[in-house]
CSV table of C-alpha atoms in Angstrom, one decimal:
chain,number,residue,atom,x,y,z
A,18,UNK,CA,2.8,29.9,-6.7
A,19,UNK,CA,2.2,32.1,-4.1
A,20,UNK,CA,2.8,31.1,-0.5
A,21,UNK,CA,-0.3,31.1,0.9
A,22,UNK,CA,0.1,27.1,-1.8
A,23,UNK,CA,0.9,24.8,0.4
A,24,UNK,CA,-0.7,22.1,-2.6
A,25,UNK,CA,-0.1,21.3,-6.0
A,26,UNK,CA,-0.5,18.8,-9.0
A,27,UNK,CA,2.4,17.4,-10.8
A,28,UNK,CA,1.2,16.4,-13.9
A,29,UNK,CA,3.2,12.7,-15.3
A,30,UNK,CA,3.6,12.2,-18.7
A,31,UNK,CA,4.4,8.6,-20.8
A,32,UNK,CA,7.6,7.3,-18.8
A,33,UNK,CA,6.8,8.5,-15.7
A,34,UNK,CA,8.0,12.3,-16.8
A,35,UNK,CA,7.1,15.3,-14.1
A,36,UNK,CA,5.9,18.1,-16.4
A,37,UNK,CA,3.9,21.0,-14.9
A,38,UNK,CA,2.7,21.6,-11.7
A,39,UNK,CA,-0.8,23.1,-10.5
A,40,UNK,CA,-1.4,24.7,-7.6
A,41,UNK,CA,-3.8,23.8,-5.8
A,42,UNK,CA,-6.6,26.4,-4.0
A,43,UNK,CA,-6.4,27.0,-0.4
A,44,UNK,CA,-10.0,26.7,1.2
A,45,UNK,CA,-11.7,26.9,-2.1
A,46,UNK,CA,-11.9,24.4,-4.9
A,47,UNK,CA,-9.9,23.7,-8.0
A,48,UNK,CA,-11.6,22.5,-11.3
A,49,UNK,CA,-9.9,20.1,-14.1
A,50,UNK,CA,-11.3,20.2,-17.9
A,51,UNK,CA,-11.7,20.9,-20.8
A,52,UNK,CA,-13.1,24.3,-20.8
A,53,UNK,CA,-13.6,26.9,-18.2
A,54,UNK,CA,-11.5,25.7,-15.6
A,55,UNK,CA,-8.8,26.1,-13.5
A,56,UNK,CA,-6.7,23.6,-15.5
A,57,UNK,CA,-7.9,23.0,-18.5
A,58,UNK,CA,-6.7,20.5,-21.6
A,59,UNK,CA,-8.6,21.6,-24.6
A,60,UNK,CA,-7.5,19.1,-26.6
A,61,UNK,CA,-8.2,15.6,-24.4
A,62,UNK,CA,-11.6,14.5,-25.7
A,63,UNK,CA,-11.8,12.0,-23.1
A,64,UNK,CA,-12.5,15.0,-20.7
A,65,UNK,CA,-15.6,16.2,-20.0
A,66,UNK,CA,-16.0,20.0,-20.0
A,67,UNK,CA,-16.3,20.2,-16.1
A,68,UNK,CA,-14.5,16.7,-15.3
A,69,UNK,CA,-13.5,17.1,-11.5
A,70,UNK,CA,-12.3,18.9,-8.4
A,71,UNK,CA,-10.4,19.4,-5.7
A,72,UNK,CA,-11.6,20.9,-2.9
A,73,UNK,CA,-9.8,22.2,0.4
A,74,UNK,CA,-11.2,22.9,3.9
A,75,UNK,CA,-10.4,22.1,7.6
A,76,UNK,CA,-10.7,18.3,6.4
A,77,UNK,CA,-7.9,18.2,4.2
A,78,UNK,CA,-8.0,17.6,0.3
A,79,UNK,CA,-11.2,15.8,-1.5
A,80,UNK,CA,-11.0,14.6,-4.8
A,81,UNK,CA,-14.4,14.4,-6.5
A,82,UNK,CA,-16.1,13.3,-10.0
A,83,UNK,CA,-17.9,16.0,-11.1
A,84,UNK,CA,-20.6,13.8,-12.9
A,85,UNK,CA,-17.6,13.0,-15.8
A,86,UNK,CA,-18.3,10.7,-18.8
A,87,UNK,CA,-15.3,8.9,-18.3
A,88,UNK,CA,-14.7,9.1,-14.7
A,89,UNK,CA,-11.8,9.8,-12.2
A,90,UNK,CA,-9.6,7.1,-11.3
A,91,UNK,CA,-7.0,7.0,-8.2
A,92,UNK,CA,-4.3,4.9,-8.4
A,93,UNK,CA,-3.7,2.2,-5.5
A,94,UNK,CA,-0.4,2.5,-3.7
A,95,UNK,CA,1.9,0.0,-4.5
A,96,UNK,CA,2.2,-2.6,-2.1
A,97,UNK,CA,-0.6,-2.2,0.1
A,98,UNK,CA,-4.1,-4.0,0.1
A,99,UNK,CA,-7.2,-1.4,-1.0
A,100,UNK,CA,-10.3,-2.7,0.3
A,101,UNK,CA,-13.0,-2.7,-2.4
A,102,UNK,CA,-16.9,-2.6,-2.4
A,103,UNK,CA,-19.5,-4.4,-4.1
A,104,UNK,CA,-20.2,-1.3,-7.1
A,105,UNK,CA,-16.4,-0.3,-7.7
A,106,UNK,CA,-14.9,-0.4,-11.1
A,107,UNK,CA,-11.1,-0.6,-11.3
A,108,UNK,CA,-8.8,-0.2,-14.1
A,109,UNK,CA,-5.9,-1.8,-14.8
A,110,UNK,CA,-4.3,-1.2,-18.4
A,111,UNK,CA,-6.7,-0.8,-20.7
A,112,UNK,CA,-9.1,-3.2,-19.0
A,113,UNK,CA,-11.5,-2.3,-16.5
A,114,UNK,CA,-13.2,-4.7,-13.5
A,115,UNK,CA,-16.2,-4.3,-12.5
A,116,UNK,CA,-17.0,-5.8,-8.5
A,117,UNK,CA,-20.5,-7.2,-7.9
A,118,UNK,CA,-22.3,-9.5,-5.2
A,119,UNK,CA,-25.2,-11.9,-5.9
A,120,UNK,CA,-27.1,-14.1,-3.8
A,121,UNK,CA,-24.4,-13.9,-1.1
A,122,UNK,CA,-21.2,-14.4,-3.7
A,123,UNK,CA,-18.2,-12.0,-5.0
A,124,UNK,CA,-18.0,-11.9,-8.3
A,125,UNK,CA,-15.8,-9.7,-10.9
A,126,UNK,CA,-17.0,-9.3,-14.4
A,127,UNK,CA,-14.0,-7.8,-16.7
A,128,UNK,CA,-15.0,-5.7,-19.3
A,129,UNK,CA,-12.9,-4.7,-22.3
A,130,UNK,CA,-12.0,-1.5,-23.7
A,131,UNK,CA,-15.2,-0.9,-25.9
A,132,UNK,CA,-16.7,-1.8,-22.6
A,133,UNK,CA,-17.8,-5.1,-24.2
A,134,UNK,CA,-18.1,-7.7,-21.1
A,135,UNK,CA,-15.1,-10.4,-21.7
A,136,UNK,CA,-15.8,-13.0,-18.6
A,137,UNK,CA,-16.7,-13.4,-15.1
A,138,UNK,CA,-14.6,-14.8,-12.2
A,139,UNK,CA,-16.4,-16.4,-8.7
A,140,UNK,CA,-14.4,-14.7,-5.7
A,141,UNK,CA,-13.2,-17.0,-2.7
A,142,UNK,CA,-10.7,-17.6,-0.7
A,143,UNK,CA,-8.1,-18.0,-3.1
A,144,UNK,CA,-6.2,-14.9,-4.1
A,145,UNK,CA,-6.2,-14.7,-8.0
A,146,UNK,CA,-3.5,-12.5,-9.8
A,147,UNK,CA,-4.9,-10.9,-13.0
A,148,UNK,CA,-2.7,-9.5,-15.7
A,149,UNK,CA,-1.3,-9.8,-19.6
A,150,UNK,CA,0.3,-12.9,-18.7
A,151,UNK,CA,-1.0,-14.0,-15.6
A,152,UNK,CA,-1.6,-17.6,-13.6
A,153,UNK,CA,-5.4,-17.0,-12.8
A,154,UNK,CA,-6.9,-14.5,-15.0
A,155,UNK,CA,-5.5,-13.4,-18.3
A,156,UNK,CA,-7.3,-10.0,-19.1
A,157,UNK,CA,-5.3,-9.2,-22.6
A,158,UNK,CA,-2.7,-11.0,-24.0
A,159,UNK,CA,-1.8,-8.0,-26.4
A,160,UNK,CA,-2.5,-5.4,-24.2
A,161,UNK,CA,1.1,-4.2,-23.4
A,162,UNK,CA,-0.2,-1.3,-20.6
A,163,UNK,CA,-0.7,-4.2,-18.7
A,164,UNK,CA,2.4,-6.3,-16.9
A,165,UNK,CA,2.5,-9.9,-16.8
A,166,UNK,CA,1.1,-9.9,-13.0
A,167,UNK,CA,-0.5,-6.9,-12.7
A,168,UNK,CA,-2.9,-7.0,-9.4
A,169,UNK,CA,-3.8,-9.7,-7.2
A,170,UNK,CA,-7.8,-10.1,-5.7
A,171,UNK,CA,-8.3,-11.6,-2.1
A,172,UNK,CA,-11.4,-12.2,0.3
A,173,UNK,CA,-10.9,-11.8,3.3
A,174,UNK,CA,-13.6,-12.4,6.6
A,175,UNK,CA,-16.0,-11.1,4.1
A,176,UNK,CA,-14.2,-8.3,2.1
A,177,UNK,CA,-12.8,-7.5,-1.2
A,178,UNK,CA,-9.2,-6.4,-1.5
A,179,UNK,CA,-6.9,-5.7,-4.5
A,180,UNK,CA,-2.9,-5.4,-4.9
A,181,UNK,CA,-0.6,-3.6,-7.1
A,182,UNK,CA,1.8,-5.9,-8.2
A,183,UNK,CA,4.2,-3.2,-9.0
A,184,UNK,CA,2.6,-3.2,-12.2
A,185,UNK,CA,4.0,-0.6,-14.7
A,186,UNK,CA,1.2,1.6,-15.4
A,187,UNK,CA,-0.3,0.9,-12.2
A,188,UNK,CA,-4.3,-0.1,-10.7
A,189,UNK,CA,-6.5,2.7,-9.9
A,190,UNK,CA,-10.1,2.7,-8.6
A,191,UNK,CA,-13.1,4.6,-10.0
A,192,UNK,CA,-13.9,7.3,-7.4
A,193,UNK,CA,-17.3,7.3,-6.5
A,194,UNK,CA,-18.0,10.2,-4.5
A,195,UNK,CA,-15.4,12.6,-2.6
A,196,UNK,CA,-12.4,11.0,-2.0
A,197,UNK,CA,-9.5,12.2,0.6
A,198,UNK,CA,-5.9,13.0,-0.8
A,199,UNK,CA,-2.8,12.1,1.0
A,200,UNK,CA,0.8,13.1,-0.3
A,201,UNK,CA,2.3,11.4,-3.3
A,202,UNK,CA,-1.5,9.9,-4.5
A,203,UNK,CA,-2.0,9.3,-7.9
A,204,UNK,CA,-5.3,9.6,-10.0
A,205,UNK,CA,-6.0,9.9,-13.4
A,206,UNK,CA,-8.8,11.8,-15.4
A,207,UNK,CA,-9.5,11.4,-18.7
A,208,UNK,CA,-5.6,10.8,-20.4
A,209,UNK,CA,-4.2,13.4,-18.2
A,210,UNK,CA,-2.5,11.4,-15.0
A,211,UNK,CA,-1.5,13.9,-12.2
A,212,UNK,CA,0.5,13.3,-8.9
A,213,UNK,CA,-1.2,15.1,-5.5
A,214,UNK,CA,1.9,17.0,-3.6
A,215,UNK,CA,2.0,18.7,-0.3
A,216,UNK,CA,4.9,21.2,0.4
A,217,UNK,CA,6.3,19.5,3.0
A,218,UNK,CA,6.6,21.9,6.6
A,219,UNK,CA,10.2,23.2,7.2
A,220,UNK,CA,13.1,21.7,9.4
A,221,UNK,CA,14.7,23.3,12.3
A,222,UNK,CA,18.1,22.8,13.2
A,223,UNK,CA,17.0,22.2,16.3
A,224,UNK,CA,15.0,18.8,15.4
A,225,UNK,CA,12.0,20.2,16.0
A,226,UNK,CA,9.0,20.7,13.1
A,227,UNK,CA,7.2,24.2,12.8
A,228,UNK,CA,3.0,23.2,13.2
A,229,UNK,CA,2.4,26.8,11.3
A,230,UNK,CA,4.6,28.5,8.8
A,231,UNK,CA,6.3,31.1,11.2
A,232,UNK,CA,5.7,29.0,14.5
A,233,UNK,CA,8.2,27.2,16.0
A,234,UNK,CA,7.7,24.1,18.2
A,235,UNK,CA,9.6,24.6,21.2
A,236,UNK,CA,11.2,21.6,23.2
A,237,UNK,CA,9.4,20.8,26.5
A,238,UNK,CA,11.8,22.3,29.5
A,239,UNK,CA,12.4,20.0,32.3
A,240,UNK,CA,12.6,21.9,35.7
A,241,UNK,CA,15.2,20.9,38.2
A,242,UNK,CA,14.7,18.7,40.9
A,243,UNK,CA,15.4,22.0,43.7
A,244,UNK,CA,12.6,24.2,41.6
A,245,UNK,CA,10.3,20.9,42.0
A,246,UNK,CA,10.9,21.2,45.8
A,247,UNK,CA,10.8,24.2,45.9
A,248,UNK,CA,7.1,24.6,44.2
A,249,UNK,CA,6.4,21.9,46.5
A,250,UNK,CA,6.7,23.6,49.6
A,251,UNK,CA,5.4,26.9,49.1
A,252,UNK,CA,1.8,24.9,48.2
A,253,UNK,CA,2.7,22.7,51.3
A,254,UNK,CA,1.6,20.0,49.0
A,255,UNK,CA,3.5,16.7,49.7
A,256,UNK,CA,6.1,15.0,46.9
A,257,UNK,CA,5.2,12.2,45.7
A,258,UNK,CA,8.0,9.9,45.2
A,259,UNK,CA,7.3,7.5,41.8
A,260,UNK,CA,7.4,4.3,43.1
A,261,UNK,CA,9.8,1.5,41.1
A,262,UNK,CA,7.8,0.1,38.4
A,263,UNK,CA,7.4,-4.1,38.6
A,264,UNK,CA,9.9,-5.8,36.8
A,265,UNK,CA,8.3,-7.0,33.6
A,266,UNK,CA,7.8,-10.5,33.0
A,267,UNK,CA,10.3,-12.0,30.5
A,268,UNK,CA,8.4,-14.4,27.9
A,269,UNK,CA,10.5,-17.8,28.0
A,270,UNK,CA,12.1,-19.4,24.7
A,271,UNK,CA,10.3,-21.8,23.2
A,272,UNK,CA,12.7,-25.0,24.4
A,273,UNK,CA,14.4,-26.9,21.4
A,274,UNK,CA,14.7,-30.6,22.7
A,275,UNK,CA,17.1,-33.0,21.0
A,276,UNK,CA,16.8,-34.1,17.5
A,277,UNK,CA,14.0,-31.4,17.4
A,278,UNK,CA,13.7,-29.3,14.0
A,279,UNK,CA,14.5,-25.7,14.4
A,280,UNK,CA,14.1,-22.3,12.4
A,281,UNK,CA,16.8,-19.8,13.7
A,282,UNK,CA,16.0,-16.2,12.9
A,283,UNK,CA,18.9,-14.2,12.3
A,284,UNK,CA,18.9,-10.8,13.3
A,285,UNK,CA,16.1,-11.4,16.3
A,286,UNK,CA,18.4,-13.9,18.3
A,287,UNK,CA,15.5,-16.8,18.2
A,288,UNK,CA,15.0,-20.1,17.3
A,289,UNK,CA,11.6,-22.3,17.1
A,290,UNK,CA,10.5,-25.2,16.9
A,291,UNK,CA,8.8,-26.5,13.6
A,292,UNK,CA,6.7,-29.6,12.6
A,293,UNK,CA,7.3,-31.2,9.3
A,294,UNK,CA,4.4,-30.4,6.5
A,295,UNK,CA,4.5,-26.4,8.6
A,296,UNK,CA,5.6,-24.1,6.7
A,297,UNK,CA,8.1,-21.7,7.8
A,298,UNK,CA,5.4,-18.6,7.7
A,299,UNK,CA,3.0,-21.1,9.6
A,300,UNK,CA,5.6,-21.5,12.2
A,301,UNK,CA,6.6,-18.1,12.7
A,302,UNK,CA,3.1,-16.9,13.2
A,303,UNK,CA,2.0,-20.2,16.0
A,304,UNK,CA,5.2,-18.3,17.4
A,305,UNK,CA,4.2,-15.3,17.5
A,306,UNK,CA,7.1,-13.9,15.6
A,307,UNK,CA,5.9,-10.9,13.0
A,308,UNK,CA,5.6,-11.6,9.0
A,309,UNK,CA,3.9,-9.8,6.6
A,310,UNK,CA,2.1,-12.2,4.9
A,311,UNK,CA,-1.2,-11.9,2.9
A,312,UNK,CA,-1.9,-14.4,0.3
A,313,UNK,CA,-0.7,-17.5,1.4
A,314,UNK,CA,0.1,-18.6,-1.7
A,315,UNK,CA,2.9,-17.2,-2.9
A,316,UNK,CA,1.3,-15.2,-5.2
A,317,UNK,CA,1.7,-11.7,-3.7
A,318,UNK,CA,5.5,-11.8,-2.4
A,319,UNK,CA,4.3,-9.7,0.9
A,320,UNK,CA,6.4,-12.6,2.7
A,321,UNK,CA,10.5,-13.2,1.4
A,322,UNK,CA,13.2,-14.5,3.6
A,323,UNK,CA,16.9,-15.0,2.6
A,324,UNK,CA,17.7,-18.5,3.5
A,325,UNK,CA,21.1,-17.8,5.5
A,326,UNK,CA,21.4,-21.8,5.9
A,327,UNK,CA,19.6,-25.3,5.2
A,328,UNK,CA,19.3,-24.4,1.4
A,329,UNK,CA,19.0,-28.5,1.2
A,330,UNK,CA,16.6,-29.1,3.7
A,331,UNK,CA,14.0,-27.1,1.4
A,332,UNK,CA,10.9,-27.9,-1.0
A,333,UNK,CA,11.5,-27.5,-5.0
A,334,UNK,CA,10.8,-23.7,-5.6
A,335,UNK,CA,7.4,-23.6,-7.8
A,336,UNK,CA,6.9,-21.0,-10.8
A,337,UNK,CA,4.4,-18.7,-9.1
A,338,UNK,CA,7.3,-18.5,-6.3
A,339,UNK,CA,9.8,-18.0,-8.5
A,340,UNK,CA,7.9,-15.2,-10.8
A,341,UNK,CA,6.8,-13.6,-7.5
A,342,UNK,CA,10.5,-13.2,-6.0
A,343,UNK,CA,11.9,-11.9,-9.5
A,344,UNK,CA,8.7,-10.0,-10.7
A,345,UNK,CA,7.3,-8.2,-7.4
A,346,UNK,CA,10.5,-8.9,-4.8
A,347,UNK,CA,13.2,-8.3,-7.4
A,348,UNK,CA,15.4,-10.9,-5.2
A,349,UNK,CA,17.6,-13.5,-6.2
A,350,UNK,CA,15.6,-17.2,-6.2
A,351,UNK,CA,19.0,-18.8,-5.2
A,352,UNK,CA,19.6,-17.0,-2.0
A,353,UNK,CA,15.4,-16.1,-1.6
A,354,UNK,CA,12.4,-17.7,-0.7
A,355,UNK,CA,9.1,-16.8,0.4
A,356,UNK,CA,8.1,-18.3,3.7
A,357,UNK,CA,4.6,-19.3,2.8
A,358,UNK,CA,5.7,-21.6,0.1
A,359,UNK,CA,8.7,-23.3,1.9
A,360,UNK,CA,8.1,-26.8,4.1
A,361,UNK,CA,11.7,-27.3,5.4
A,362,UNK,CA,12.6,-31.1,6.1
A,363,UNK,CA,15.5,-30.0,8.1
A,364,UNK,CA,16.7,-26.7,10.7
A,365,UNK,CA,17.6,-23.9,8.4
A,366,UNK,CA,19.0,-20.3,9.8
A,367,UNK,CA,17.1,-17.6,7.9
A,368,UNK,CA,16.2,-13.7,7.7
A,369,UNK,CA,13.2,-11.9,7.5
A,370,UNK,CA,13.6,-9.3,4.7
A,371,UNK,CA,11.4,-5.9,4.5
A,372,UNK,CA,8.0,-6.5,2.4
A,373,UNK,CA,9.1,-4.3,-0.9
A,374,UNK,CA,5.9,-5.4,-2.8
């Protein structure tokens, strides 16, 4: 590619292989087909002729159907919510779901392959996990492009949202009209599934990034105090000396009386009180201590914790707990929980891990 690329497509083969890369056209557009395009697959007869394109301007990169017969799909990033609209289809597998509202209710209607409807699902407050094998809605049994918990569906204050649930083969969401490309997006059109890449912009020694190939970003240059002065005098204009800022207020500790039950955090030096039925996510948040949580129901695995101490003080792990610490956490059930699920009887030390779903 020449340099003036600063795009390209990586195109991902069965196994999640890199094959060839495409560049991409810089303030013009880029067409994907069949036939008299920029990138073409002749032989993909799920392709339309003209199937989509990428266009570049002072915007950035758009992704667009270009009125397809099968559509374009982007792929939702693996572990973070996508919000979805009443009108979206997304595709996990071989399946495809289809979002709808009536008379003030969510619904999703899962169509099959052949694009025969299969069934319908009400959408509330409770997050459902759909998959091959999973607890709430079982698109395929035999459909092995989809993993046992493949995506996970919440409402939430009057919105659809979908998961990845590190599936395999992943979720991706019909684009509807122009969609904008960020680094390392996936998207799929017709069988071809390509990977959106952006030369990344080079590294001084210095520390400093270039903003324009050829530019360098100089550091800002503090002048000395006597310059200061200096300046100062010679526009007779008076220094102003910065006064000492107020000494910020220190939040107190919440106090832990005798006999009290406790949750020490390791790593952040604090320990609350709990209330017996809370569990430990519920405590954390009244506390105002940080967890990524989302589902509430141990479905999703947003929320695991190592349990450092006061293994004995804790409730019997359940099956959705334990398939989401080994299937989306990939953490060890004996030393792991997820602090949603868990209503201690008794002060356990714990950890807050990194969300990894």
């Amino acid at each position: 590619t020449s340099e003036e690329q600063v795009a390209y497509l990586v195109r991902i083969l069965p196994g999640n292989i890199e094959e060839n890369q495409y560049p991409i056209k810089l303030n013009g557009i880029t067409t994907i087909g069949r036939k008299e395009c920029d990138i073409i697959f002749p032989d993909d007869t799920t392709l339309s002729d003209q199937h989509a394109s990428i266009s570049h301007g002072p915007e950035g990169y758009f992704l667009r159907d270009d009125g397809s017969a099968t559509g374009v799909f982007l792929r939702a990033a693996e572990g973070r919510s996508l919000e979805v609209l009443p009108g979206n289809l997304v595709r996990a597998g071989r399946q495809f779901l289809y979002f709808t509202q009536s008379n003030g209710k969510y619904q999703v209607i899962h169509y099959n392959q052949a694009g025969k409807e299969v069934q319908r699902f009400d959408l509330g407050e409770k997050t459902l996990v759909a998959g091959r094998a999973a607890p709430d809605i079982i698109l395929d049994s035999k459909d092995m492009t989809l993993s046992r918990r493949h995506l996970a569906i919440t409402v939430k204050e009057d919105k659809i949202f979908i998961k990845d649930l590190k599936s395999v083969n992943g979720t991706y969401l019909k684009v509807k009209n122009a969609v904008k490309l960020e680094h390392g997006d996936r998207f799929r059109v017709g069988q071809q599934v390509f990977v959106f890449t952006l030369k990344e912009d080079a590294v001084l020694d210095t520390g400093y990034f270039t903003t324009q190939p050829g530019s360098v970003l100089q550091p800002p240059v503090k002048e000395p105090v006597e310059e200061k002065e200096k300046i100062a005098k010679e526009s007779k204009a008076p220094i102003v000396e910065q006064e000492p800022s107020a000494t910020p207020e220190v939040e107190e500790p919440p106090q832990i009386k005798p006999g009290e039950l406790a949750i020490t955090i390791q790593g952040l030096g604090k320990t609350i009180p709990f209330k017996k039925g809370q569990t430990i996510c519920e405590a954390l948040e009244e506390h105002g201590i940080e967890i990524d949580a989302e589902c509430h129901a141990g479905i999703c695995g947003s929320d695991p914790i190592k349990i450092i101490s006061g293994k004995e003080n804790l409730n019997e792990l359940g099956d959705d707990e334990l398939e989401a610490l080994e299937d989306i956490c990939e953490l060890d059930p004996k030393e792991c929980r997820l602090a949603c699920m868990v209503k201690p009887t008794g002060s356990v030390v714990i950890e807050i891990l990194p969300n990894n779903s």
